[in-house]
Amino acid sequence: MLAMWVPELPFQLACGRDGALRDRPLAFLNPESPRSPSLWFVNRLGRAEGLTPGLPLDQALRLAPGLKVLDPAPQVWWEAQGCLADFLQHWTPRGQLGRLGEALVELQGTQRIFGPLADTAQRMRRELTERHGWASHGGLSLSATAAQLAARTEHQLELVADGAEGAFLAPQPLRRLADLAPRVRERFHRLRLRSFGDLQPVPLPVLAELVPPKLAPDLRARVRGEDRP
């Protein structure tokens, strides 16, 4: 299972259209506050200068005079995600898009044509750069959750060996599970269950008392690196 992550995908798309935007702080305006403009998404260079989402535009411009503010037109997001989907479809039909700039693809069916899985993953990353100019990170693991978090280490390609999924995930904070309900996250926090490793030894019947019973088996598999979608 290969997880691909294109960090700051909308900003990379904008820079690909206008090279003058590269290497400068960028932000999208919040479309829900037209009367008092504020920032919505901020790139890394902007955050390095103290800019944060929700910051009023006038304050942002004082903090970072070189800030370029971008129009948050919905087609920017749709086009970016659509380009990523088309690229992945070229390689394999077995995959799914996640949050903006994230994808999870099954490579087992491609290895006979394109070589070992790690080589295939590297070829995909190179082609994404050559075709769209986008930088990406990858995570390769039998576990979908391990692959996704490995991609977030921001190495070119992070490999999680078979059998090492649990150890890799153990130190990860539970907040890395973006779909974990805030109420459940707070309950875990009160019980001092704050990392994947804290939750890994919890028996399934006990876990089913802490989360909706139907969700417990899937959550247990994910924190232990045993999810095999």
C-alpha positions as a printed Julia matrix, in Angstrom:
229×3 Matrix{Float64}:
   0.0    0.0     0.0
   1.42   3.35   -1.05
   0.31   6.59    0.54
   1.17   9.71   -1.41
   1.06  13.19    0.05
   1.46  16.37   -1.97
   1.93  19.01    0.74
   0.26  22.35    0.14
  -1.24  21.12   -3.11
  -3.27  24.29   -3.91
  -0.18  26.42   -3.36
   1.9   24.13   -5.58
  -0.78  24.39   -8.26
  -0.77  28.2    -8.02
   3.04  28.34   -8.23
   2.97  26.11  -11.29
   0.72  28.64  -13.02
   2.67  31.68  -11.89
   6.37  31.18  -11.23
   6.56  34.58   -9.51
   4.74  33.06   -6.54
   7.54  30.65   -5.72
   9.62  31.21   -2.59
   7.3   33.78   -1.05
   4.64  33.69    1.68
   1.21  32.81    0.3
  -2.27  32.63    1.75
  -5.82  32.08    0.6
  -8.49  34.48    1.81
 -11.29  33.08    3.94
 -14.38  33.04    1.69
 -16.69  33.13    4.72
 -15.53  36.52    6.0
 -15.76  38.95    3.05
 -16.53  42.0     5.21
 -13.49  41.58    7.44
 -10.93  39.75    5.3
  -8.86  37.14    7.09
  -6.51  34.35    6.11
  -7.83  30.86    5.45
  -4.87  28.64    4.46
  -1.26  29.74    4.85
   1.8   28.12    3.29
   4.93  27.21    5.21
   6.83  30.34    4.29
   3.92  32.39    5.58
   3.74  30.44    8.84
   7.49  30.97    9.27
   6.78  34.72    9.28
   4.12  34.4    11.96
   1.02  34.15    9.78
  -1.79  31.88   10.91
  -5.25  30.94    9.6
  -7.86  33.39   10.89
  -5.42  36.3    11.13
  -6.98  39.58    9.86
  -5.57  40.53    6.48
  -4.32  43.97    7.59
  -2.31  42.41   10.41
  -0.96  39.75    8.06
   0.33  42.36    5.61
   2.11  44.21    8.42
   3.77  41.0     9.58
   4.74  39.86    6.09
   4.87  42.73    3.55
   5.79  40.24    0.82
   2.61  38.22    1.35
   0.68  37.32   -1.8
  -3.01  36.75   -1.17
  -4.78  34.26   -3.44
  -8.42  34.0    -4.45
 -10.04  30.94   -2.81
 -11.99  30.0    -5.94
 -13.47  26.5    -5.51
 -12.22  25.4    -8.92
  -8.65  25.66   -7.62
  -9.31  22.85   -5.14
 -11.35  20.76   -7.57
  -8.76  21.05  -10.29
  -5.9   20.17   -7.96
  -7.64  17.07   -6.64
  -8.8   16.14  -10.13
  -5.26  16.31  -11.49
  -4.05  14.05   -8.71
  -6.85  11.57   -9.39
  -6.07  11.47  -13.11
  -2.39  10.92  -12.4
  -3.08   7.98  -10.07
  -5.55   6.43  -12.52
  -2.75   6.29  -15.07
  -0.81   4.0   -12.74
  -3.47   1.87  -11.07
  -7.28   1.84  -10.78
  -7.04   0.53   -7.22
  -6.87   3.54   -4.95
  -8.71   6.33   -3.25
  -8.26  10.02   -2.62
  -8.23  11.28    0.95
  -7.94  14.82    2.18
  -6.67  17.43   -0.25
  -3.32  16.28   -1.63
  -3.52  12.79   -0.09
  -4.07   9.47   -1.82
  -3.82   5.77   -0.99
  -3.14   3.31   -3.8
  -2.65  -0.45   -4.05
   0.5   -1.28   -5.99
   0.5   -5.07   -5.86
  -0.99  -5.35   -9.33
   1.64  -3.08  -10.9
   4.84  -4.72   -9.68
   5.14  -7.19  -12.57
   5.05  -4.36  -15.1
   6.99  -1.67  -13.3
   9.32  -3.63  -11.01
   9.54  -3.83   -7.21
   7.06  -1.77   -5.25
   9.59   0.73   -3.89
  10.91   1.35   -7.4
   7.37   1.85   -8.65
   6.64   4.31   -5.86
   9.76   6.32   -6.7
   8.85   6.34  -10.39
   5.41   7.68   -9.52
   6.9   10.49   -7.45
   9.35  11.42  -10.22
   6.62  11.42  -12.86
   4.4   13.6   -10.67
   7.22  16.14  -10.46
   7.99  15.97  -14.18
   4.35  16.2   -15.29
   2.97  18.74  -12.82
   6.02  20.15  -11.03
   4.64  18.95   -7.7
   6.86  17.79   -4.83
   5.49  14.81   -2.92
   6.3   12.38   -0.13
   5.44   8.7     0.01
   4.9    6.0     2.6
   4.95   2.29    1.73
   3.52  -0.34    4.07
   1.1   -3.25    4.2
  -0.9   -1.14    6.67
  -2.84   1.77    5.21
  -2.5    3.78    8.44
   1.25   3.16    8.67
   1.66   4.13    5.01
  -0.27   7.37    5.49
   1.71   8.44    8.55
   4.98   7.35    6.95
   4.27   9.73    4.08
   3.97  12.51    6.65
   7.57  12.01    7.8
   8.43  14.08    4.73
  11.17  11.77    3.5
  11.08  11.11   -0.22
   9.86   7.58    0.45
   9.5    6.07    3.93
   9.32   2.27    4.07
   7.67   0.43    6.97
   8.74  -3.21    6.95
   6.26  -6.05    7.29
   5.91  -6.76   11.02
   7.22  -3.35   12.08
   3.93  -1.49   11.67
   3.01  -1.51   15.36
   6.41  -0.29   16.49
   6.4    2.47   13.87
   2.94   3.66   14.92
   3.39   3.35   18.69
   4.91   6.81   19.35
   2.45   8.6    17.07
  -0.05  10.83   18.94
  -3.69   9.88   18.55
  -4.45  13.33   17.16
  -2.89  12.05   13.93
  -6.15  10.15   13.4
  -7.97  13.04   11.77
 -11.34  11.28   11.73
 -11.34  10.52   15.44
 -14.32  12.33   16.95
 -13.36  15.18   19.33
 -15.49  13.65   22.09
 -13.64  10.33   21.77
 -10.27  12.08   21.63
 -11.08  13.97   24.83
 -12.17  10.74   26.53
  -8.88   9.09   25.6
  -6.98  12.14   26.86
  -8.7   11.96   30.27
  -7.73   8.28   30.47
  -4.14   9.16   29.5
  -4.45   7.27   26.25
  -2.58   9.75   24.11
  -0.54   7.73   21.61
  -1.07   4.77   19.34
   1.12   2.74   21.71
  -1.17   3.54   24.64
  -4.14   2.14   22.73
  -2.47  -0.88   21.13
  -2.72  -3.25   24.15
  -6.29  -2.28   25.06
  -8.51  -5.4    24.65
 -11.25  -5.12   22.07
 -14.13  -5.48   24.62
 -12.67  -2.6    26.64
 -12.17  -0.47   23.53
 -15.79  -1.12   22.58
 -16.79   0.54   25.87
 -14.81   3.68   24.97
 -15.96   4.15   21.38
 -19.09   3.12   19.46
 -18.87  -0.71   19.37
 -19.08  -0.88   15.57
 -16.0    1.34   15.27
 -13.85  -0.48   17.81
 -12.48  -3.3    15.56
 -11.45  -0.86   12.83
  -9.82   1.54   15.31
  -7.92  -1.29   16.98
  -6.63  -2.54   13.62
  -5.52   0.96   12.62
  -3.57   1.78   15.79
  -1.88  -1.65   15.66
  -1.03  -1.35   11.98
  -3.15  -4.37   11.11
  -5.52  -2.64    8.7
  -5.35  -4.21    5.27
  -7.92  -2.46    3.08
